[in-house]
Amino acid sequence: MSLVYTEHLLGNMQSTVFTILFVKLLCLTLYGMTAVLAELPSPSNIRITSINMGLVLEWDPPQNHTENLTYRSEYKWNSIRSNYQAVCWDTTALCCDFTDHLNKFGMYTFQVRAEREGETSHWVETKEFVMDEHTTLGPPSVTLVSSGANIEVSIEDPVLRISELKEIYNHATFNITYWKEGQEQRAKRMNGIQLHKVVLELEQWTRYCFQVWVVTERFFKQSQSSNVTCESTTKGKDRPWVMALVMFVVMAVTVPLVVVALWYCYRVVSFLRPKAKLPGHFTVYLLDPQCSSILALQSSPQPDEVYHEVSIMPGGTETEESSLWWTEQHNAHNQTD
C-alpha cells in the first residue's frame, strides 16, 4: 500500500513540475512576443552622400513611427580598428554631417538607430566607405577671356572640404570640350590638359561654348562637368607687315592734307591781318582823343548847310560896282547874324 501511495505521489509531483515548466515557458513566450511587438523599427534607406571629400549620412524614418523619434548616428575608423564614436544624438534631423571627423585617406563604417523614451531600434550599418576612392568630385570653375580671335580658358580645381585636390590626386588633368554655339553635335575635345590656362586660336566673330571635367589618374575618377560657359571672338590680329603698310598709307595721305590745310589757314590769317603798317602820325592821330570826338561827330546826323548865291561878273567898271555890291551884301548878312 505504501508503494502504491508512493507511486501516486511521484506522479502528482511530475505533473506539477511539468505544469510549472509549461507555465514558465508560456510566460517567456508571451513576454518575448510582447517585446518584439513593442520594439522600435529601424530607420530605412540609409545612404552616404559625399561630394568633394565631405560626407553626410542620410536615412528615412521608420514607417508609421515618426512621432517623438530621435536618432543616434556613429562611425568607426576601420583602418585603425577603432570603436564606434557618436557624432549626432538626440536629433530629429534625418541626416548627420561627419566631415569634420574624417581623414582624407580613411576607411569608415557608419550606423544609425531610432530612439524614443528609452526604447531603441536595431542599428542599421553601412558598407565600408573609402574617402578618396568613393567621394564624388564636384565641377571645376571655368572663366573665359576673349582677345581678338583667341579665347583664354582659365580652370580652377574643385574646392575640397578636406585638404586640396593636388594633395590627394597629384596626377589630375582636364578634359575640355568646346563647340560653336548651336552646334554641340560638332563639339571638339581636348583630353589630358595639365595646364590651368589654355589659349585657343579660333574663328573670328564666332561664339564658342566650353565645358570642362577633371580626370584623376588615381582611381580613374572623373569629376562632375562644369557649367556650360560661352564667349565670342572678335577680329583677329593682323600681321606686322600688314599693319606697317596700313600705317604708311595713312601717313602718306594724311601728311599732304595737313600741309595743304595749314597753308590755307596761313593765307586766311595773312589776309585778315596784313603785314603793312600805317604811318606813325596816322596811328597817333587815330589815338588822339580829339580825333575820337571828330569821328563821333562824323557818325552823328549832318546839320543843314547855309550857303549864298555868288555871281561872277566880268572885269572893268562893272566889276568894281559888283564888288561894291557884294561887300554891302556881306555886311548886311553879318549884321543880321
mmCIF file of C-alpha atoms in Angstrom:
data_model
loop_
_atom_site.group_PDB
_atom_site.id
_atom_site.type_symbol
_atom_site.label_atom_id
_atom_site.label_comp_id
_atom_site.label_asym_id
_atom_site.label_seq_id
_atom_site.Cartn_x
_atom_site.Cartn_y
_atom_site.Cartn_z
ATOM 1 C CA MET A 1 0.000 0.000 0.000
ATOM 2 C CA SER A 2 2.784 2.336 0.769
ATOM 3 C CA LEU A 3 4.275 1.508 -2.571
ATOM 4 C CA VAL A 4 1.077 2.468 -4.358
ATOM 5 C CA TYR A 5 0.942 5.709 -2.402
ATOM 6 C CA THR A 6 4.499 6.479 -3.259
ATOM 7 C CA GLU A 7 3.942 5.966 -6.958
ATOM 8 C CA HIS A 8 0.861 8.147 -6.828
ATOM 9 C CA LEU A 9 2.780 10.860 -5.055
ATOM 10 C CA LEU A 10 5.575 10.749 -7.591
ATOM 11 C CA GLY A 11 3.060 11.010 -10.419
ATOM 12 C CA ASN A 12 1.493 14.086 -8.884
ATOM 13 C CA MET A 13 4.885 15.707 -8.433
ATOM 14 C CA GLN A 14 5.851 15.091 -12.037
ATOM 15 C CA SER A 15 2.607 16.566 -13.309
ATOM 16 C CA THR A 16 3.144 19.578 -11.053
ATOM 17 C CA VAL A 17 6.674 20.062 -12.372
ATOM 18 C CA PHE A 18 5.509 19.786 -15.963
ATOM 19 C CA THR A 19 2.736 22.284 -15.242
ATOM 20 C CA ILE A 20 5.177 24.774 -13.735
ATOM 21 C CA LEU A 21 7.562 24.383 -16.632
ATOM 22 C CA PHE A 22 4.745 24.847 -19.118
ATOM 23 C CA VAL A 23 3.540 27.988 -17.369
ATOM 24 C CA LYS A 24 7.060 29.455 -17.316
ATOM 25 C CA LEU A 25 7.595 28.602 -20.938
ATOM 26 C CA LEU A 26 4.286 30.209 -21.838
ATOM 27 C CA CYS A 27 5.143 33.354 -19.896
ATOM 28 C CA LEU A 28 8.518 33.622 -21.573
ATOM 29 C CA THR A 29 6.956 33.193 -24.994
ATOM 30 C CA LEU A 30 4.328 35.827 -24.339
ATOM 31 C CA TYR A 31 6.941 38.205 -22.958
ATOM 32 C CA GLY A 32 9.146 37.692 -25.981
ATOM 33 C CA MET A 33 6.259 38.308 -28.354
ATOM 34 C CA THR A 34 5.320 41.457 -26.460
ATOM 35 C CA ALA A 35 8.913 42.678 -26.559
ATOM 36 C CA VAL A 36 9.129 42.060 -30.296
ATOM 37 C CA LEU A 37 5.870 43.852 -30.931
ATOM 38 C CA ALA A 38 6.930 46.825 -28.779
ATOM 39 C CA GLU A 39 10.464 47.211 -30.287
ATOM 40 C CA LEU A 40 11.025 50.341 -32.425
ATOM 41 C CA PRO A 41 11.557 49.702 -36.137
ATOM 42 C CA SER A 42 14.893 50.826 -37.544
ATOM 43 C CA PRO A 43 15.461 53.715 -39.982
ATOM 44 C CA SER A 44 15.392 52.705 -43.627
ATOM 45 C CA ASN A 45 17.125 53.627 -46.884
ATOM 46 C CA ILE A 46 20.363 54.580 -45.155
ATOM 47 C CA ARG A 47 22.799 56.199 -47.628
ATOM 48 C CA ILE A 48 26.013 58.195 -47.857
ATOM 49 C CA THR A 49 26.318 61.452 -49.809
ATOM 50 C CA SER A 50 29.937 62.510 -50.349
ATOM 51 C CA ILE A 51 30.982 65.372 -52.655
ATOM 52 C CA ASN A 52 34.448 66.968 -52.623
ATOM 53 C CA MET A 53 35.528 64.919 -49.568
ATOM 54 C CA GLY A 54 32.562 65.991 -47.470
ATOM 55 C CA LEU A 55 30.392 63.201 -46.048
ATOM 56 C CA VAL A 56 26.779 63.268 -44.899
ATOM 57 C CA LEU A 57 24.864 60.200 -43.694
ATOM 58 C CA GLU A 58 21.153 60.272 -44.588
ATOM 59 C CA TRP A 59 18.196 57.986 -43.834
ATOM 60 C CA ASP A 60 14.408 57.751 -43.945
ATOM 61 C CA PRO A 61 12.256 57.479 -40.784
ATOM 62 C CA PRO A 62 10.531 54.184 -39.826
ATOM 63 C CA GLN A 63 7.105 53.843 -41.368
ATOM 64 C CA ASN A 64 4.179 54.678 -39.041
ATOM 65 C CA HIS A 65 6.592 55.577 -36.207
ATOM 66 C CA THR A 66 7.554 59.186 -36.836
ATOM 67 C CA GLU A 67 6.271 60.829 -33.650
ATOM 68 C CA ASN A 68 8.699 61.753 -30.861
ATOM 69 C CA LEU A 69 11.554 59.915 -32.564
ATOM 70 C CA THR A 70 15.177 60.931 -32.237
ATOM 71 C CA TYR A 71 18.214 59.400 -33.873
ATOM 72 C CA ARG A 72 21.755 58.486 -32.954
ATOM 73 C CA SER A 73 24.439 58.078 -35.626
ATOM 74 C CA GLU A 74 28.008 56.846 -35.175
ATOM 75 C CA TYR A 75 31.118 55.967 -37.157
ATOM 76 C CA LYS A 76 34.259 53.884 -36.764
ATOM 77 C CA TRP A 77 37.614 54.114 -38.490
ATOM 78 C CA ASN A 78 38.296 50.677 -39.904
ATOM 79 C CA SER A 79 41.892 51.473 -40.768
ATOM 80 C CA ILE A 80 42.841 51.524 -37.075
ATOM 81 C CA ARG A 81 40.081 49.147 -35.861
ATOM 82 C CA SER A 82 38.533 51.753 -33.590
ATOM 83 C CA ASN A 83 35.206 51.503 -31.760
ATOM 84 C CA TYR A 84 32.116 53.374 -32.862
ATOM 85 C CA GLN A 85 32.029 57.048 -31.920
ATOM 86 C CA ALA A 86 28.829 59.080 -31.802
ATOM 87 C CA VAL A 87 28.632 62.305 -33.806
ATOM 88 C CA CYS A 88 24.890 63.064 -33.756
ATOM 89 C CA TRP A 89 22.468 62.077 -30.963
ATOM 90 C CA ASP A 90 19.064 63.168 -29.663
ATOM 91 C CA THR A 91 18.440 64.777 -33.047
ATOM 92 C CA THR A 92 15.250 64.769 -35.075
ATOM 93 C CA ALA A 93 17.125 65.501 -38.307
ATOM 94 C CA LEU A 94 17.307 62.748 -40.898
ATOM 95 C CA CYS A 95 20.987 63.362 -41.625
ATOM 96 C CA CYS A 96 24.332 63.771 -39.896
ATOM 97 C CA ASP A 97 27.464 65.515 -41.229
ATOM 98 C CA PHE A 98 30.652 63.556 -40.375
ATOM 99 C CA THR A 99 33.070 65.648 -42.474
ATOM 100 C CA ASP A 100 34.982 67.296 -39.618
ATOM 101 C CA HIS A 101 35.730 63.916 -38.023
ATOM 102 C CA LEU A 102 37.164 62.121 -41.047
ATOM 103 C CA ASN A 103 40.572 61.681 -42.644
ATOM 104 C CA LYS A 104 41.092 62.148 -46.379
ATOM 105 C CA PHE A 105 42.520 58.620 -46.725
ATOM 106 C CA GLY A 106 40.327 56.923 -44.090
ATOM 107 C CA MET A 107 38.085 53.851 -44.462
ATOM 108 C CA TYR A 108 34.894 54.123 -42.396
ATOM 109 C CA THR A 109 31.664 52.362 -41.463
ATOM 110 C CA PHE A 110 28.592 54.269 -40.265
ATOM 111 C CA GLN A 111 25.482 53.244 -38.347
ATOM 112 C CA VAL A 112 22.236 54.841 -37.157
ATOM 113 C CA ARG A 113 19.284 53.854 -34.953
ATOM 114 C CA ALA A 114 15.977 55.336 -33.812
ATOM 115 C CA GLU A 115 15.243 56.186 -30.152
ATOM 116 C CA ARG A 116 12.113 57.109 -28.187
ATOM 117 C CA GLU A 117 11.677 57.434 -24.418
ATOM 118 C CA GLY A 118 14.279 54.837 -23.552
ATOM 119 C CA GLU A 119 13.362 52.482 -26.396
ATOM 120 C CA THR A 120 15.791 51.919 -29.246
ATOM 121 C CA SER A 121 15.718 50.237 -32.604
ATOM 122 C CA HIS A 122 18.351 47.946 -34.051
ATOM 123 C CA TRP A 123 21.412 49.577 -35.568
ATOM 124 C CA VAL A 124 21.461 49.938 -39.343
ATOM 125 C CA GLU A 125 25.006 49.817 -40.692
ATOM 126 C CA THR A 126 26.523 50.980 -43.987
ATOM 127 C CA LYS A 127 29.125 49.259 -46.110
ATOM 128 C CA GLU A 128 32.724 50.362 -45.788
ATOM 129 C CA PHE A 129 33.356 53.779 -47.314
ATOM 130 C CA VAL A 130 36.839 54.814 -48.580
ATOM 131 C CA MET A 131 37.057 58.601 -48.657
ATOM 132 C CA ASP A 132 39.449 59.283 -51.556
ATOM 133 C CA GLU A 133 38.057 56.421 -53.654
ATOM 134 C CA HIS A 134 34.309 56.762 -53.186
ATOM 135 C CA THR A 135 33.841 60.532 -52.862
ATOM 136 C CA THR A 136 32.449 62.418 -55.885
ATOM 137 C CA LEU A 137 34.489 65.294 -57.282
ATOM 138 C CA GLY A 138 32.469 68.432 -57.955
ATOM 139 C CA PRO A 139 32.767 70.536 -61.124
ATOM 140 C CA PRO A 140 35.773 72.791 -61.768
ATOM 141 C CA SER A 141 35.332 76.546 -62.161
ATOM 142 C CA VAL A 142 35.815 77.906 -65.702
ATOM 143 C CA THR A 143 36.471 81.504 -66.807
ATOM 144 C CA LEU A 144 36.749 82.667 -70.433
ATOM 145 C CA VAL A 145 38.561 85.778 -71.688
ATOM 146 C CA SER A 146 38.304 86.801 -75.346
ATOM 147 C CA SER A 147 41.118 88.639 -77.119
ATOM 148 C CA GLY A 148 40.596 89.049 -80.842
ATOM 149 C CA ALA A 149 40.231 85.594 -82.369
ATOM 150 C CA ASN A 150 41.730 83.949 -79.262
ATOM 151 C CA ILE A 151 39.898 82.698 -76.162
ATOM 152 C CA GLU A 152 41.783 82.039 -72.932
ATOM 153 C CA VAL A 153 40.296 79.238 -70.826
ATOM 154 C CA SER A 154 41.133 79.522 -67.106
ATOM 155 C CA ILE A 155 40.326 76.489 -64.926
ATOM 156 C CA GLU A 156 40.224 76.271 -61.124
ATOM 157 C CA ASP A 157 40.231 72.953 -59.247
ATOM 158 C CA PRO A 158 37.147 71.846 -57.318
ATOM 159 C CA VAL A 159 37.316 73.106 -53.726
ATOM 160 C CA LEU A 160 37.526 70.123 -51.373
ATOM 161 C CA ARG A 161 36.182 70.229 -47.818
ATOM 162 C CA ILE A 162 39.149 68.157 -46.609
ATOM 163 C CA SER A 163 42.612 69.080 -47.959
ATOM 164 C CA GLU A 164 43.213 70.178 -51.582
ATOM 165 C CA LEU A 165 42.802 68.349 -54.857
ATOM 166 C CA LYS A 166 46.515 68.220 -55.721
ATOM 167 C CA GLU A 167 47.378 66.766 -52.289
ATOM 168 C CA ILE A 168 45.053 63.792 -52.803
ATOM 169 C CA TYR A 169 45.067 63.382 -56.592
ATOM 170 C CA ASN A 170 48.504 64.652 -57.623
ATOM 171 C CA HIS A 171 48.083 63.463 -61.233
ATOM 172 C CA ALA A 172 44.871 65.253 -62.218
ATOM 173 C CA THR A 173 44.265 66.563 -65.727
ATOM 174 C CA PHE A 174 41.450 68.387 -67.529
ATOM 175 C CA ASN A 175 39.254 67.364 -70.430
ATOM 176 C CA ILE A 176 37.967 70.370 -72.387
ATOM 177 C CA THR A 177 35.054 70.202 -74.793
ATOM 178 C CA TYR A 178 34.132 73.219 -76.932
ATOM 179 C CA TRP A 179 31.810 73.932 -79.838
ATOM 180 C CA LYS A 180 30.275 76.741 -81.837
ATOM 181 C CA GLU A 181 27.077 77.882 -80.170
ATOM 182 C CA GLY A 182 24.169 75.902 -81.582
ATOM 183 C CA GLN A 183 26.461 73.166 -82.965
ATOM 184 C CA GLU A 184 27.041 70.998 -79.908
ATOM 185 C CA GLN A 185 26.898 67.842 -82.026
ATOM 186 C CA ARG A 186 30.143 69.004 -83.691
ATOM 187 C CA ALA A 187 31.976 69.534 -80.416
ATOM 188 C CA LYS A 188 35.752 69.168 -80.269
ATOM 189 C CA ARG A 189 37.530 67.585 -77.308
ATOM 190 C CA MET A 190 40.943 68.172 -75.754
ATOM 191 C CA ASN A 191 41.998 65.493 -73.245
ATOM 192 C CA GLY A 192 44.811 65.298 -70.733
ATOM 193 C CA ILE A 193 45.363 69.054 -70.358
ATOM 194 C CA GLN A 194 47.684 69.667 -67.408
ATOM 195 C CA LEU A 195 47.734 73.472 -67.504
ATOM 196 C CA HIS A 196 45.177 75.614 -65.712
ATOM 197 C CA LYS A 197 45.221 78.160 -68.559
ATOM 198 C CA VAL A 198 44.839 77.316 -72.234
ATOM 199 C CA VAL A 199 44.678 79.768 -75.178
ATOM 200 C CA LEU A 200 42.794 78.610 -78.271
ATOM 201 C CA GLU A 201 43.010 80.351 -81.663
ATOM 202 C CA LEU A 202 39.510 80.168 -83.148
ATOM 203 C CA GLU A 203 37.433 81.672 -85.939
ATOM 204 C CA GLN A 204 36.741 85.404 -85.906
ATOM 205 C CA TRP A 205 33.347 86.830 -84.951
ATOM 206 C CA THR A 206 32.110 83.475 -83.622
ATOM 207 C CA ARG A 207 30.577 82.476 -80.276
ATOM 208 C CA TYR A 208 32.028 79.360 -78.633
ATOM 209 C CA CYS A 209 30.835 77.336 -75.617
ATOM 210 C CA PHE A 210 33.078 75.358 -73.252
ATOM 211 C CA GLN A 211 32.651 72.561 -70.699
ATOM 212 C CA VAL A 212 35.417 71.081 -68.548
ATOM 213 C CA TRP A 213 35.953 67.902 -66.466
ATOM 214 C CA VAL A 214 38.667 66.890 -64.014
ATOM 215 C CA VAL A 215 40.130 63.400 -64.505
ATOM 216 C CA THR A 216 42.384 61.758 -61.892
ATOM 217 C CA GLU A 217 44.910 59.050 -62.592
ATOM 218 C CA ARG A 218 44.302 57.621 -59.128
ATOM 219 C CA PHE A 219 41.104 55.549 -59.112
ATOM 220 C CA PHE A 220 40.391 56.935 -62.649
ATOM 221 C CA LYS A 221 37.860 59.358 -61.226
ATOM 222 C CA GLN A 222 36.035 61.896 -63.395
ATOM 223 C CA SER A 223 34.500 64.968 -61.816
ATOM 224 C CA GLN A 224 31.106 66.428 -62.445
ATOM 225 C CA SER A 225 31.073 68.629 -65.548
ATOM 226 C CA SER A 226 31.388 72.378 -65.241
ATOM 227 C CA ASN A 227 28.592 74.695 -66.268
ATOM 228 C CA VAL A 228 28.479 75.493 -69.982
ATOM 229 C CA THR A 229 30.250 78.848 -70.439
ATOM 230 C CA CYS A 230 30.185 80.803 -73.719
ATOM 231 C CA GLU A 231 32.254 83.688 -75.124
ATOM 232 C CA SER A 232 32.556 85.443 -78.507
ATOM 233 C CA THR A 233 35.668 86.087 -80.558
ATOM 234 C CA THR A 234 36.233 89.345 -82.423
ATOM 235 C CA LYS A 235 38.543 90.416 -85.248
ATOM 236 C CA GLY A 236 41.859 88.605 -85.278
ATOM 237 C CA LYS A 237 45.218 90.341 -85.020
ATOM 238 C CA ASP A 238 46.734 91.458 -88.330
ATOM 239 C CA ARG A 239 50.270 90.516 -89.305
ATOM 240 C CA PRO A 240 53.024 93.114 -88.558
ATOM 241 C CA TRP A 241 53.795 93.877 -92.212
ATOM 242 C CA VAL A 242 50.112 94.473 -92.898
ATOM 243 C CA MET A 243 49.938 96.926 -90.007
ATOM 244 C CA ALA A 244 53.090 98.693 -91.266
ATOM 245 C CA LEU A 245 51.663 99.011 -94.785
ATOM 246 C CA VAL A 246 48.401 100.428 -93.443
ATOM 247 C CA MET A 247 50.267 102.973 -91.313
ATOM 248 C CA PHE A 248 52.410 104.048 -94.301
ATOM 249 C CA VAL A 249 49.351 104.584 -96.487
ATOM 250 C CA VAL A 250 47.611 106.549 -93.758
ATOM 251 C CA MET A 251 50.649 108.783 -93.224
ATOM 252 C CA ALA A 252 51.149 109.286 -96.991
ATOM 253 C CA VAL A 253 47.601 110.556 -97.313
ATOM 254 C CA THR A 254 47.381 112.458 -94.053
ATOM 255 C CA VAL A 255 50.614 114.478 -94.215
ATOM 256 C CA PRO A 256 49.873 116.256 -97.552
ATOM 257 C CA LEU A 257 46.351 117.021 -96.404
ATOM 258 C CA VAL A 258 47.682 118.560 -93.191
ATOM 259 C CA VAL A 259 50.229 120.660 -95.131
ATOM 260 C CA VAL A 260 47.568 121.967 -97.531
ATOM 261 C CA ALA A 261 45.223 122.782 -94.634
ATOM 262 C CA LEU A 262 47.976 124.716 -92.827
ATOM 263 C CA TRP A 263 48.817 126.675 -95.990
ATOM 264 C CA TYR A 264 45.212 127.765 -96.475
ATOM 265 C CA CYS A 265 44.974 128.735 -92.826
ATOM 266 C CA TYR A 266 48.104 130.855 -93.249
ATOM 267 C CA ARG A 267 46.636 132.599 -96.298
ATOM 268 C CA VAL A 268 43.408 133.418 -94.468
ATOM 269 C CA VAL A 269 45.269 134.781 -91.440
ATOM 270 C CA SER A 270 47.546 136.870 -93.693
ATOM 271 C CA PHE A 271 44.514 138.360 -95.417
ATOM 272 C CA LEU A 272 42.796 139.231 -92.174
ATOM 273 C CA ARG A 273 45.960 140.547 -90.544
ATOM 274 C CA PRO A 274 48.198 142.117 -93.266
ATOM 275 C CA LYS A 275 51.855 142.832 -92.557
ATOM 276 C CA ALA A 276 51.674 146.507 -93.913
ATOM 277 C CA LYS A 277 51.685 149.083 -91.094
ATOM 278 C CA LEU A 278 50.094 152.583 -91.007
ATOM 279 C CA PRO A 279 52.450 155.597 -90.790
ATOM 280 C CA GLY A 280 53.302 156.681 -87.307
ATOM 281 C CA HIS A 281 51.484 160.035 -87.446
ATOM 282 C CA PHE A 282 48.335 158.174 -88.631
ATOM 283 C CA THR A 283 48.463 155.997 -85.593
ATOM 284 C CA VAL A 284 48.939 158.987 -83.279
ATOM 285 C CA TYR A 285 46.146 160.861 -84.989
ATOM 286 C CA LEU A 286 43.732 157.951 -84.651
ATOM 287 C CA LEU A 287 44.622 157.547 -80.972
ATOM 288 C CA ASP A 288 44.187 161.285 -80.251
ATOM 289 C CA PRO A 289 41.052 161.991 -78.137
ATOM 290 C CA GLN A 290 40.150 164.929 -80.356
ATOM 291 C CA CYS A 291 40.205 162.653 -83.318
ATOM 292 C CA SER A 292 37.870 160.361 -81.484
ATOM 293 C CA SER A 293 35.448 163.280 -80.977
ATOM 294 C CA ILE A 294 35.692 164.136 -84.669
ATOM 295 C CA LEU A 295 34.921 160.518 -85.540
ATOM 296 C CA ALA A 296 31.968 160.654 -83.179
ATOM 297 C CA LEU A 297 30.809 163.884 -84.849
ATOM 298 C CA GLN A 298 31.068 162.268 -88.242
ATOM 299 C CA SER A 299 28.849 159.449 -87.108
ATOM 300 C CA SER A 300 26.146 161.945 -85.930
ATOM 301 C CA PRO A 301 23.475 163.383 -88.348
ATOM 302 C CA GLN A 302 24.783 166.143 -90.663
ATOM 303 C CA PRO A 303 23.414 169.753 -89.961
ATOM 304 C CA ASP A 304 21.777 171.823 -92.661
ATOM 305 C CA GLU A 305 24.293 173.785 -94.703
ATOM 306 C CA VAL A 306 23.968 177.610 -95.137
ATOM 307 C CA TYR A 307 25.058 178.953 -98.489
ATOM 308 C CA HIS A 308 24.720 182.248 -100.502
ATOM 309 C CA GLU A 309 24.376 182.821 -104.157
ATOM 310 C CA VAL A 310 27.547 184.098 -105.773
ATOM 311 C CA SER A 311 27.570 185.871 -109.110
ATOM 312 C CA ILE A 312 30.711 186.140 -111.187
ATOM 313 C CA MET A 313 30.925 189.367 -113.194
ATOM 314 C CA PRO A 314 33.405 190.382 -115.933
ATOM 315 C CA GLY A 315 36.205 192.857 -115.114
ATOM 316 C CA GLY A 316 36.229 196.673 -115.598
ATOM 317 C CA THR A 317 33.919 199.354 -114.124
ATOM 318 C CA GLU A 318 31.130 196.925 -113.738
ATOM 319 C CA THR A 319 33.440 194.764 -111.729
ATOM 320 C CA GLU A 320 34.117 197.441 -109.220
ATOM 321 C CA GLU A 321 30.416 198.097 -108.925
ATOM 322 C CA SER A 322 29.758 194.391 -108.428
ATOM 323 C CA SER A 323 32.452 194.162 -105.826
ATOM 324 C CA LEU A 324 30.949 197.098 -104.005
ATOM 325 C CA TRP A 325 27.541 195.437 -104.124
ATOM 326 C CA TRP A 326 28.912 192.126 -102.770
ATOM 327 C CA THR A 327 30.597 193.975 -99.892
ATOM 328 C CA GLU A 328 27.352 195.617 -98.939
ATOM 329 C CA GLN A 329 25.523 192.274 -99.037
ATOM 330 C CA HIS A 330 28.173 190.644 -96.839
ATOM 331 C CA ASN A 331 27.969 193.420 -94.300
ATOM 332 C CA ALA A 332 24.214 193.173 -94.243
ATOM 333 C CA HIS A 333 24.432 189.440 -93.597
ATOM 334 C CA ASN A 334 26.849 189.942 -90.741
ATOM 335 C CA GLN A 335 24.527 192.463 -89.147
ATOM 336 C CA THR A 336 21.682 190.005 -89.439
ATOM 337 C CA ASP A 337 23.712 187.325 -87.645
#
